[in-house]
Structure formats: structure tokens, C-alpha cells
PDB file of C-alpha atoms in Angstrom:
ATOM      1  CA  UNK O   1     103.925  95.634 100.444  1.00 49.00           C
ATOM      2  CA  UNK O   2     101.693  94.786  97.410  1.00 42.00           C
ATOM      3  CA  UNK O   3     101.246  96.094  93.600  1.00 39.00           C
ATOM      4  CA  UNK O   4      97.146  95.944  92.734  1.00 40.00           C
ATOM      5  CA  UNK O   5      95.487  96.436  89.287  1.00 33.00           C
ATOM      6  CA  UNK O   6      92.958  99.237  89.192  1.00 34.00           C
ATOM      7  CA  UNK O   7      89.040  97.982  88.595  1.00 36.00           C
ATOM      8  CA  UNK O   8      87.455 101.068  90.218  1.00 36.00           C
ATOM      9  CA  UNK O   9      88.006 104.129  91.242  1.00 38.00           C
ATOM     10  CA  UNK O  10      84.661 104.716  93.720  1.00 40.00           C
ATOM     11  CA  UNK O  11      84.497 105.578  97.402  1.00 41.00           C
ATOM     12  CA  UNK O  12      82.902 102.984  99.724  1.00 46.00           C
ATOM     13  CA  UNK O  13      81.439 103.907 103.310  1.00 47.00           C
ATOM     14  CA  UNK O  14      83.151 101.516 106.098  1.00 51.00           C
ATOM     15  CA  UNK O  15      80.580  99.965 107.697  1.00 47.00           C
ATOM     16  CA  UNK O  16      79.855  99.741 111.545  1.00 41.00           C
ATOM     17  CA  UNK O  17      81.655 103.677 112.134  1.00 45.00           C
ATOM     18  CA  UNK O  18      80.045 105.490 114.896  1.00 39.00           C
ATOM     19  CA  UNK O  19      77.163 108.096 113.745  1.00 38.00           C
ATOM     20  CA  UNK O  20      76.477 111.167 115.588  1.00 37.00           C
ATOM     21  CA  UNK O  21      77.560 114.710 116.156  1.00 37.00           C
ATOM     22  CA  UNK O  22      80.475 113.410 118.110  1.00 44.00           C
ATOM     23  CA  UNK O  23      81.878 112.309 114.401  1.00 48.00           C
ATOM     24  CA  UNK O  24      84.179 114.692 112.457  1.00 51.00           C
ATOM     25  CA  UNK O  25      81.812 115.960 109.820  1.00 69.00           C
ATOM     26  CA  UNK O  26      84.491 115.789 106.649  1.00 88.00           C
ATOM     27  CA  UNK O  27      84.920 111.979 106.320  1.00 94.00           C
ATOM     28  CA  UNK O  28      88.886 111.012 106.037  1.00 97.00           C
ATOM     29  CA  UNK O  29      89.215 109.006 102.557  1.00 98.00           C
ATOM     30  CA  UNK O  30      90.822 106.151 103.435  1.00 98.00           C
ATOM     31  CA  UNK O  31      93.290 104.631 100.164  1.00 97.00           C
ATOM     32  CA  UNK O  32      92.846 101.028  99.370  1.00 95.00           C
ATOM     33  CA  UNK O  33      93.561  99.082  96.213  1.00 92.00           C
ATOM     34  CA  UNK O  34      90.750  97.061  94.818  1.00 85.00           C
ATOM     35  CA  UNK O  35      92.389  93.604  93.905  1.00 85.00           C
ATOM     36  CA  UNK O  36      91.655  91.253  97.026  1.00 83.00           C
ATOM     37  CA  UNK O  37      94.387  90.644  99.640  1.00 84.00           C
ATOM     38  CA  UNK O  38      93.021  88.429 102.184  1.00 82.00           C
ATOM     39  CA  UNK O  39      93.220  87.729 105.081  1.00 86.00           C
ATOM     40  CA  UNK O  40      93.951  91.528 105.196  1.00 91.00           C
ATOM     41  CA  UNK O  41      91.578  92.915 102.576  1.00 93.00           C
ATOM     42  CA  UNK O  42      88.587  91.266 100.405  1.00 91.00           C
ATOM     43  CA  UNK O  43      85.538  92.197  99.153  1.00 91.00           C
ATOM     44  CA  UNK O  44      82.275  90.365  98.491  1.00 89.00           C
ATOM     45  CA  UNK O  45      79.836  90.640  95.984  1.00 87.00           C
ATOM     46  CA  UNK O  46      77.851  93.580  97.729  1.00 88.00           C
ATOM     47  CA  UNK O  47      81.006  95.562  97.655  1.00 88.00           C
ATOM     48  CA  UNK O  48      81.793  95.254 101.452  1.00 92.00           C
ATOM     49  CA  UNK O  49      84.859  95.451 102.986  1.00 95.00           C
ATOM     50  CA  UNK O  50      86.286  92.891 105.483  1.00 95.00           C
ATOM     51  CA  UNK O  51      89.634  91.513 106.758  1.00 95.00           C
ATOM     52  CA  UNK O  52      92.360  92.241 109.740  1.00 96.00           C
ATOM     53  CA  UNK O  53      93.100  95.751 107.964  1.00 97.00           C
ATOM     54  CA  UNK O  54      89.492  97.058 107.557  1.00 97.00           C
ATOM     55  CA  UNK O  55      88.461  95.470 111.517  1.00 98.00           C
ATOM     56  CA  UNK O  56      91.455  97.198 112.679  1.00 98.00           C
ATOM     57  CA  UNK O  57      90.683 100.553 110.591  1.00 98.00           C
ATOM     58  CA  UNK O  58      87.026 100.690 111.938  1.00 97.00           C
ATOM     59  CA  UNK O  59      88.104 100.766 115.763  1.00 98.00           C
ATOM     60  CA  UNK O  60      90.927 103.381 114.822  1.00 98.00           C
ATOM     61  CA  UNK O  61      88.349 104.950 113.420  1.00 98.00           C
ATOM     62  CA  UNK O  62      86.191 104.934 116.082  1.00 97.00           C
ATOM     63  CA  UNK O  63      88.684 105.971 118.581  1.00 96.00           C
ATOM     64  CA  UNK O  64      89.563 108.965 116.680  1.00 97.00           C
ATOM     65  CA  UNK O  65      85.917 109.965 116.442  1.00 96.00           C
ATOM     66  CA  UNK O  66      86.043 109.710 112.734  1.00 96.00           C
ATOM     67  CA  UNK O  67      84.133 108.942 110.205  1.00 96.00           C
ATOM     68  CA  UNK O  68      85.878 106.996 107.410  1.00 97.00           C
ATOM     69  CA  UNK O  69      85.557 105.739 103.344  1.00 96.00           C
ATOM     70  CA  UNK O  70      86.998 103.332 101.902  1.00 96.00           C
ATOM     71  CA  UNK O  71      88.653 105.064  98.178  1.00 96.00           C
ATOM     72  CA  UNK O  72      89.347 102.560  96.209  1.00 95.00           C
ATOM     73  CA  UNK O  73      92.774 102.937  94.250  1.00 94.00           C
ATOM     74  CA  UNK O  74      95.324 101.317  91.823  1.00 92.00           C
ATOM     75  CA  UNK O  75      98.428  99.977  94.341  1.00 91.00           C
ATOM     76  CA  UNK O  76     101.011 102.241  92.396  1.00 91.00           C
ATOM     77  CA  UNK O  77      98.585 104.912  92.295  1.00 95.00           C
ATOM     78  CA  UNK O  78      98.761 105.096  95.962  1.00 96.00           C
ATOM     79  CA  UNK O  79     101.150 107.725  97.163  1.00 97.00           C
ATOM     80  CA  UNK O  80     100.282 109.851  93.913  1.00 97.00           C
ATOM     81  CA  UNK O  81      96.745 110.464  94.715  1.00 98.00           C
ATOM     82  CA  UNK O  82      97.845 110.607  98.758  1.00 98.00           C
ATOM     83  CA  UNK O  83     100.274 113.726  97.531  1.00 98.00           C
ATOM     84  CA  UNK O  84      97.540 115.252  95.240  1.00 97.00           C
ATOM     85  CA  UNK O  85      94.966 115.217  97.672  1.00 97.00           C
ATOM     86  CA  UNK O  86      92.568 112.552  96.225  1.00 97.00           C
ATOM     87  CA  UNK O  87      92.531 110.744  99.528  1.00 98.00           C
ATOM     88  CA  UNK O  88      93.907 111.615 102.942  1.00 98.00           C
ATOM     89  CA  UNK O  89      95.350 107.817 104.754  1.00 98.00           C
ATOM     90  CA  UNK O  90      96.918 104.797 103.008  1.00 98.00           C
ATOM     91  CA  UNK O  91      95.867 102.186 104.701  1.00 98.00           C
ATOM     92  CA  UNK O  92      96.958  99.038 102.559  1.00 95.00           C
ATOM     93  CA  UNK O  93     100.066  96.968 103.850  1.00 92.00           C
ATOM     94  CA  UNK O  94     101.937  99.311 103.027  1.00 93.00           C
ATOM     95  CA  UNK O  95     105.654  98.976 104.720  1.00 88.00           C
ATOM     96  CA  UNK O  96     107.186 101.686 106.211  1.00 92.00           C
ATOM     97  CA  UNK O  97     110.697 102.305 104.530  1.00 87.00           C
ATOM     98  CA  UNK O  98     113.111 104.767 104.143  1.00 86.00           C
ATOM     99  CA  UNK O  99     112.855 105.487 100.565  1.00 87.00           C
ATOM    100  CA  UNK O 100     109.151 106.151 101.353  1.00 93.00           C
ATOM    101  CA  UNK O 101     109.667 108.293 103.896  1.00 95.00           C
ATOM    102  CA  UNK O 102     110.807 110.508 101.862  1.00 96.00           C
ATOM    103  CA  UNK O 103     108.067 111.850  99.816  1.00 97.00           C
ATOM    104  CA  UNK O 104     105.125 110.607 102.823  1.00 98.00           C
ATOM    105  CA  UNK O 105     105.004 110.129 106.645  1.00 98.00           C
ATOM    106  CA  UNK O 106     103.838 107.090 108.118  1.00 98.00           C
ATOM    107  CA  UNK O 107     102.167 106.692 111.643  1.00 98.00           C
ATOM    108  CA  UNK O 108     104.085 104.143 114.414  1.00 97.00           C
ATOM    109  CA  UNK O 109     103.563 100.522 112.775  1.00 97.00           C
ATOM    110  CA  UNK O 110     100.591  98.603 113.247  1.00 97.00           C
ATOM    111  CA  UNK O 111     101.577  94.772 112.219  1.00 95.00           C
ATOM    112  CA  UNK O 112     104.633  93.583 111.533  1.00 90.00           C
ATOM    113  CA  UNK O 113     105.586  90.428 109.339  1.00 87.00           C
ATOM    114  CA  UNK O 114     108.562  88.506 107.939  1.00 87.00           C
ATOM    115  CA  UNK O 115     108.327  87.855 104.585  1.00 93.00           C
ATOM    116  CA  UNK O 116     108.392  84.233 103.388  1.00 95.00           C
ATOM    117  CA  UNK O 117     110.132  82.416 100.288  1.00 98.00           C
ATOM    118  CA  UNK O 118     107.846  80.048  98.732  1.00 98.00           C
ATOM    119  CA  UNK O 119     108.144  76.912  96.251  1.00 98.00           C
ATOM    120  CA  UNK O 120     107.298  73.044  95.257  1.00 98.00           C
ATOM    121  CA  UNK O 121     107.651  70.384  97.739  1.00 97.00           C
ATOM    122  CA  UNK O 122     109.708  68.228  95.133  1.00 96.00           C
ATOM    123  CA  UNK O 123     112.266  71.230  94.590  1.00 95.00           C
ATOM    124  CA  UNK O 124     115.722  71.821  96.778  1.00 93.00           C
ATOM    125  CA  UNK O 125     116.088  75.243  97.057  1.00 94.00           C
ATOM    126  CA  UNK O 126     119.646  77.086  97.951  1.00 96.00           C
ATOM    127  CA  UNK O 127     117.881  80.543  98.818  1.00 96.00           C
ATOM    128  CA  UNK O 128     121.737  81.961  98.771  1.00 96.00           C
ATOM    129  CA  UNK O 129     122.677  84.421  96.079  1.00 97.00           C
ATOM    130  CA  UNK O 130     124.874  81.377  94.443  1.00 97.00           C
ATOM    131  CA  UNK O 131     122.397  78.707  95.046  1.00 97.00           C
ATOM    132  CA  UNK O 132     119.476  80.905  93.216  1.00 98.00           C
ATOM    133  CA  UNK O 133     121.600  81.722  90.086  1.00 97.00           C
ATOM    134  CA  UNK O 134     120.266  80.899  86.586  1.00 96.00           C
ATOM    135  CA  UNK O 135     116.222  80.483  88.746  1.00 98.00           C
ATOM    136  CA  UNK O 136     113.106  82.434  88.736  1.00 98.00           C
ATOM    137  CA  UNK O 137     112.105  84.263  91.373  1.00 98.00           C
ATOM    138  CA  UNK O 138     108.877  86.128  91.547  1.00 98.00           C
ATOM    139  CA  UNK O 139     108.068  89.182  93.614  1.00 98.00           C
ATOM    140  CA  UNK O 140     104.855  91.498  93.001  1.00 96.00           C
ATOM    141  CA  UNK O 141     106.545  94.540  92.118  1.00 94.00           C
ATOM    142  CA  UNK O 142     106.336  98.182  93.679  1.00 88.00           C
ATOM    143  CA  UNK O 143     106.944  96.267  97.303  1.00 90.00           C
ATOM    144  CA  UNK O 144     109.885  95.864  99.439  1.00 89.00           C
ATOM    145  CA  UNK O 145     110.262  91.913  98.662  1.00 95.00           C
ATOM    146  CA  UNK O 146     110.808  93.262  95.063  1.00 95.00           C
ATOM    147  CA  UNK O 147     113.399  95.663  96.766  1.00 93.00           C
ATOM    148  CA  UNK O 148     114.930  92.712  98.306  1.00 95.00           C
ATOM    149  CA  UNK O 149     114.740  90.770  95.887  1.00 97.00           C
ATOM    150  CA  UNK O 150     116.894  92.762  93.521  1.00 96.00           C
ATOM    151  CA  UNK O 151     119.316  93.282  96.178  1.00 95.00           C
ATOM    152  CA  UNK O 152     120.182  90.493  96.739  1.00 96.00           C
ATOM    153  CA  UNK O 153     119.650  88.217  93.897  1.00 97.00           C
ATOM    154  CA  UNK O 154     119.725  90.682  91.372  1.00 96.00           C
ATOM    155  CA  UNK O 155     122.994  89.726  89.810  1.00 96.00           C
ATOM    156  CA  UNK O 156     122.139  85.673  89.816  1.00 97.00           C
ATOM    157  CA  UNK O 157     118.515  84.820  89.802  1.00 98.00           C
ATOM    158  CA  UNK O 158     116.053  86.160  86.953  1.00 98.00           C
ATOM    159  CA  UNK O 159     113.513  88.423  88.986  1.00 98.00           C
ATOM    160  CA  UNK O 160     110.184  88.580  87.173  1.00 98.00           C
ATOM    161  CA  UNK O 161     107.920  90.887  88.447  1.00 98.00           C
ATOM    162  CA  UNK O 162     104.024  90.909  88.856  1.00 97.00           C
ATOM    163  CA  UNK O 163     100.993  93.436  89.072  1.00 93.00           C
ATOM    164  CA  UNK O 164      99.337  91.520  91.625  1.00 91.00           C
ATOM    165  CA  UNK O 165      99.834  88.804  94.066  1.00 93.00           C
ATOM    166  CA  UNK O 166      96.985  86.364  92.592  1.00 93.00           C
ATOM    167  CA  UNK O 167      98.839  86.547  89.264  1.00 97.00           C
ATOM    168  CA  UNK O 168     101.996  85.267  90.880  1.00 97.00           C
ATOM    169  CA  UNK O 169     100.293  82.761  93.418  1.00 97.00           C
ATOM    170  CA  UNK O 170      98.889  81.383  89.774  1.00 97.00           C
ATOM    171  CA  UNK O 171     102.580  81.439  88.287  1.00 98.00           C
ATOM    172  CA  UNK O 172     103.774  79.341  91.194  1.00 98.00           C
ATOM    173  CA  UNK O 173     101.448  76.720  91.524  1.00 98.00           C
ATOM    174  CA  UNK O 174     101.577  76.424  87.866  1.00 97.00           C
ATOM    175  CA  UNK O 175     105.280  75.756  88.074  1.00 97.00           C
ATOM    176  CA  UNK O 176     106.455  78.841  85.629  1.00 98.00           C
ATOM    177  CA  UNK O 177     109.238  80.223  88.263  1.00 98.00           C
ATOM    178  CA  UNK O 178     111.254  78.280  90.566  1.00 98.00           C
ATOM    179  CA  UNK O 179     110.168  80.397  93.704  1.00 98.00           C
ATOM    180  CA  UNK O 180     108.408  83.419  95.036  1.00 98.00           C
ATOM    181  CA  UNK O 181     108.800  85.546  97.911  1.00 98.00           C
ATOM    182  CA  UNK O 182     105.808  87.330  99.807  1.00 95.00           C
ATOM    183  CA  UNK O 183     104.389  88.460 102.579  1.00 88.00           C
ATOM    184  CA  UNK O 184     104.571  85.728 105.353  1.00 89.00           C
ATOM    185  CA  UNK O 185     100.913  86.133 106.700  1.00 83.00           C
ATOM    186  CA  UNK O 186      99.575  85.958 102.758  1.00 86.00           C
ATOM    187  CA  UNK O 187     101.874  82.962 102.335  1.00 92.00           C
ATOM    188  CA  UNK O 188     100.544  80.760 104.836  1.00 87.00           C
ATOM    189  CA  UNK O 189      96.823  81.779 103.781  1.00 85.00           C
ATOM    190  CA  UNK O 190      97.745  80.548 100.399  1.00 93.00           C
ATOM    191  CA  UNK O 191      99.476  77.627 100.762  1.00 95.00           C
ATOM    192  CA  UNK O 192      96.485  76.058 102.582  1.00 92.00           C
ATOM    193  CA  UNK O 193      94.464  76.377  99.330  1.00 95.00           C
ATOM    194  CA  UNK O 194      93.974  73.993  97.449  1.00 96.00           C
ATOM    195  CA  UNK O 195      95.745  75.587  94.727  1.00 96.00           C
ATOM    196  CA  UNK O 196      99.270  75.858  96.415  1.00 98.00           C
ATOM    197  CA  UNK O 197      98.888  71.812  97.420  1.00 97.00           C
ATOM    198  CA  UNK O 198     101.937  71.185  95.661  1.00 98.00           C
ATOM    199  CA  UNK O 199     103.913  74.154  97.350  1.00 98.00           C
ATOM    200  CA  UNK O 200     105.155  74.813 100.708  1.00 97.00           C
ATOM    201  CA  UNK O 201     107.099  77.334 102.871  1.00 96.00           C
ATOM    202  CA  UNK O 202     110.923  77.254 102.451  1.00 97.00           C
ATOM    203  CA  UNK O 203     112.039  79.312 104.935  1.00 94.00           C
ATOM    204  CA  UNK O 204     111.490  83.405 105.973  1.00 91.00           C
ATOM    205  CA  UNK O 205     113.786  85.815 104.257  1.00 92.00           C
ATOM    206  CA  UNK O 206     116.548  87.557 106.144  1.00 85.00           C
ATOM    207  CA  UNK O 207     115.627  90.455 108.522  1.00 78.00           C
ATOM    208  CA  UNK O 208     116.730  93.269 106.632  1.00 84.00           C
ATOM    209  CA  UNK O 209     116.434  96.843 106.956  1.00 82.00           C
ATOM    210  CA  UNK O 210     115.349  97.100 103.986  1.00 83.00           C
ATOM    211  CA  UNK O 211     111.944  95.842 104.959  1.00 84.00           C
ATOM    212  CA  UNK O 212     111.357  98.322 107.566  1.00 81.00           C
ATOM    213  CA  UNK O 213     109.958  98.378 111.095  1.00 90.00           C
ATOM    214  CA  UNK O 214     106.381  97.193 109.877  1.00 91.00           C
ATOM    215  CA  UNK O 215     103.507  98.763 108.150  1.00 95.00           C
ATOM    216  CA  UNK O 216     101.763 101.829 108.982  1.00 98.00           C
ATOM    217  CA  UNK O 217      99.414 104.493 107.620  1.00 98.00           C
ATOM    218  CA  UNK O 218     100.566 106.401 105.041  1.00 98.00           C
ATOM    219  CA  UNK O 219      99.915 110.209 105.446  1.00 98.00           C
ATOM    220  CA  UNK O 220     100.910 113.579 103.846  1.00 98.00           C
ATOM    221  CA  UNK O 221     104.008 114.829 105.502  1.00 98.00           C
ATOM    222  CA  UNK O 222     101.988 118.490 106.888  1.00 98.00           C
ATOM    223  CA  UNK O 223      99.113 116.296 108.255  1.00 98.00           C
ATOM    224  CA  UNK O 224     101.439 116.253 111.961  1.00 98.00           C
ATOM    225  CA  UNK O 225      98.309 115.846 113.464  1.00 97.00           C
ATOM    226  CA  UNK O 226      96.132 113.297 111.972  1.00 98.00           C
ATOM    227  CA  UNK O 227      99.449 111.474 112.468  1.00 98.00           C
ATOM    228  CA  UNK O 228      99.231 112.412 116.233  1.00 98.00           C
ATOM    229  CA  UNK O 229      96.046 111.190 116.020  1.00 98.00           C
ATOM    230  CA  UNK O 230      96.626 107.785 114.163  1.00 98.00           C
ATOM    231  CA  UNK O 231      99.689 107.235 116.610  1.00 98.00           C
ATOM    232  CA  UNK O 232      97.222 107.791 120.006  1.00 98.00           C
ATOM    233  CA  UNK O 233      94.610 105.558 118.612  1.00 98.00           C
ATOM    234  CA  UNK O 234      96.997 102.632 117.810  1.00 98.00           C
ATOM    235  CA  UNK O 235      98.908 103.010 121.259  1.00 97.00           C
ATOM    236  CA  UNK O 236      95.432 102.869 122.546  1.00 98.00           C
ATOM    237  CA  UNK O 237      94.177  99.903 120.476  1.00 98.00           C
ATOM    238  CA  UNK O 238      96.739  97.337 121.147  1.00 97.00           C
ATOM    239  CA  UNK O 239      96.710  98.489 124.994  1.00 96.00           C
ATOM    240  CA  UNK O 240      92.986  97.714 125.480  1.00 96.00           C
ATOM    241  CA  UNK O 241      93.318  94.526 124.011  1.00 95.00           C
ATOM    242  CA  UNK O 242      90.908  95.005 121.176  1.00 96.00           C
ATOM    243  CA  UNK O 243      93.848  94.759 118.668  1.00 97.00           C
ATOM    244  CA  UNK O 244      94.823  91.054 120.082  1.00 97.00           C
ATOM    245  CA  UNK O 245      90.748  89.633 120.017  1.00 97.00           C
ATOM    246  CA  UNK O 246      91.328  91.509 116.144  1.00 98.00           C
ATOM    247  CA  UNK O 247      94.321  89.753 115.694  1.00 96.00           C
ATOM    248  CA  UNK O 248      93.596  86.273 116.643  1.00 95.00           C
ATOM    249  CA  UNK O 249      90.437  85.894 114.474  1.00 95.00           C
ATOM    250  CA  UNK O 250      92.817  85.832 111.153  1.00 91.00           C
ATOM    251  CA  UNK O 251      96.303  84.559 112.284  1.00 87.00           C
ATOM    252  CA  UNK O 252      98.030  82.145 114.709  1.00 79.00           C
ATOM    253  CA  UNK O 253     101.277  84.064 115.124  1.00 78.00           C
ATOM    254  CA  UNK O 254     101.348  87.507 116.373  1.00 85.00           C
ATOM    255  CA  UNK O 255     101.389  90.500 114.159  1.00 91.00           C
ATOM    256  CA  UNK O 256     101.797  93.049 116.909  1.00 92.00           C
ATOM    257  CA  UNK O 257     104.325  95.862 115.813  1.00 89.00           C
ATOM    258  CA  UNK O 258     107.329  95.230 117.856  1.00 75.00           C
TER     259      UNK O 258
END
């Protein structure tokens, strides 16, 4: 769902993974791009990982009897270094759609999200095709809102399109496009900064297929059965309940995959 900027390229061990015989003994390199994504993704100054993706990755982990690193990767660099063997998930937001599943497999979703349109509390927005034309809307490109976005504004609005999300979150508040459209969850986290105090919500996008059925891990397309095994641990996950006690401590709305 997201376009990152590369900082570095180094493998980080998850913490809190079960130790012991019982793990595999080949850790699985686990994709992630370094610019912060919260409340999915961040990382603090001793280069830890946190956030609903990494909690969520450590019990999958866990259930799969894995040991897992963190690979740190540029957001477009993604599926490349997925194809060539550099890591072996991606496990980033990343949506599953069809013009992905093409060149990767995905395993069953595990969170689903609308995405949100965005701008200033003194504008009037007419989020129609005809009511956007001659505006600026900003997408962070290589994601399926930039998909959308060109579908269905592409002949009216001017798209502009962005490496990361923290470059366009500064865009908007600074009042250089007219709106932006993102990832729901990372919406509402923003816009109770105190950056965004002048923006506000205005309205969810369209259910389109376009977006997909939700986001899942990304996986070469002859790995059938990590995917097997990715698929089992999920199922298993949001059955015990673990993935709603996960869920709950970053959002107020569900994310569970429908």
C-alpha cells in the first residue's frame, strides 16, 4: 500500500521469537521498508521494531516455529529482491491485487482497510471525478490509492505522486495539494497530530476492486508451502483471539480480514 525511500539495506533480528531446537534453523528474511509507517511499522533509536505488523509477525512467527529477520528494503524494491531471492516474505502493507498476483503469491489477508480521502477543514470538497477537476490530489505512488487514483481522476484532477507517506502528510498540512488519499488506519493516526490540526477526514473512497481483498504476505509463487504455512498460522491467530488483544492495542475499528 506504501512507496518507502531506502536508508539501509541491513537485516534486523525480531525480537521476542522463540529459541530452541524446535525453531527452523535457516531464519525466513522477512522484507520491510525502512521509512516509518506507524501505527503499523516504526523504529526507535536502538533500531527495534514495533507496531500492529511486527506484533502480529512475531506470533505468526511463533506459530510456525520460525525464526524470523527483519530485511530492511526500499518499498519499490520489494517484489524485486522477493523474486531474486534476497528475502523470502513481504510483510509490509502490502495489498493483495490482481496485477500483483501475477508475478508473486500472497497468503489469505491479514487486515483489511478502506482507504480514506483527506483535506482542510475550511475546504468543500466534491470527491466526484467532475467536482475534483483542475485540484491536486496526492497519493504515495507504487500503491493501489495511486492505482485508484488515476482511475478515476486521472482525466480531471492533477495526481502528484510521492516516495513516501511523511512527504505527502507534510504537503497536506502545508496546504500544497487540495487533498490526499491514504490508507484509512494511517489517516486517522495522522490527523490526530498536531501537524494535521487543520485537516480532517472527508469521507472513505469507494470499495473498489481495485483495492483488493486486504493485505497479505507476499511470497514467491513455488514457495506453496510456506504459503500453507502462513495461511494455517493466520487462521489460527485470529481464532485464538491473540490477533483481536493485537488488534485493539493500535486501532478502534476492526482490521480483521473479512
Amino acid at each position: 500500500m506504501k512507496s518507502r525511500m531506502l536508508k539501509l539495506c541491513c537485516s534486523l533480528s525480531l525480537g521476542l521469537l522463540v529459541h530452541g531446537s524446535a525453531m527452523a534453523a535457516t531464519p525466513l528474511k522477512i522484507g520491510l521498508a525502512a521509512e516509518p509507517y506507524p501505527p503499523f511499522s516504526t523504529k526507535n533509536s536502538s533500531g527495534q521494531w514495533s507496531g500492529f505488523e511486527v506484533d502480529v509477525l512475531k506470533q505468526l512467527c511463533q506459530e510456525m516455529k520460525t525464526q524470523c529477520q527483519i530485511t530492511e528494503v526500499a518499498w519499490d524494491g520489494l517484489i524485486p529482491s522477493l523474486q531474486s531471492k534476497k528475502i523470502d516474505v513481504i510483510f509490509n502493507s502490502m495489498s493483495i491485487t490482481p496485477e500483483r498476483q501475477k508475478v508473486i503469491s500472497f497468503s489469505k489477508p491479514y487486515y483489511y482497510t478502506d482507504s480514506m480521502f483527506v483535506g482542510r477543514k475550511d475546504s468543500k470538497l466534491d470527491l466526484s471525478p467532475a467536482g475534483m477537476r483542475g485540484k491536486t490530489l496526492g497519493v504515495q505512488s507504487s500503491t493501489v490509492n495511486a492505482n485508484y487514483a488515476m482511475k478515476r481522476y486521472g482525466q480531471s484532477a492533477n495526481i502528484k505522486y510521492y516516495n513516501t507517506q511523511d512527504e505527502l502528510n507534510a504537503d497536506m498540512a502545508a496546504g500544497r495539494i487540495d487533498a490526499m488519499l491514504l490508507d484509512a488506519l494511517a489517516a486517522s493516526d495522522f490527523l490526530a497530530s498536531k501537524a494535521a490540526s487543520k485537516l480532517e477526514s472527508k469521507g472513505l473512497a469507494a470499495r473498489d476492486p481495485m483495492f483488493g481483498p486486504g493485505v497479505g504476505a507476499g511470497l514467491r509463487k513455488q514457495d506453496t508451502a510456506l504459503k500453507q504455512q502462513f495461511d494455517a498460522a493466520i487462521d489460527k491467530l485470529i481464532k485464538s483471539g491473540n490477533y483481536d488483544t493485537i488488534q485493539k492495542k493500535y486501532f478502534k475499528v476492526s482490521v480483521t480480514p473479512k
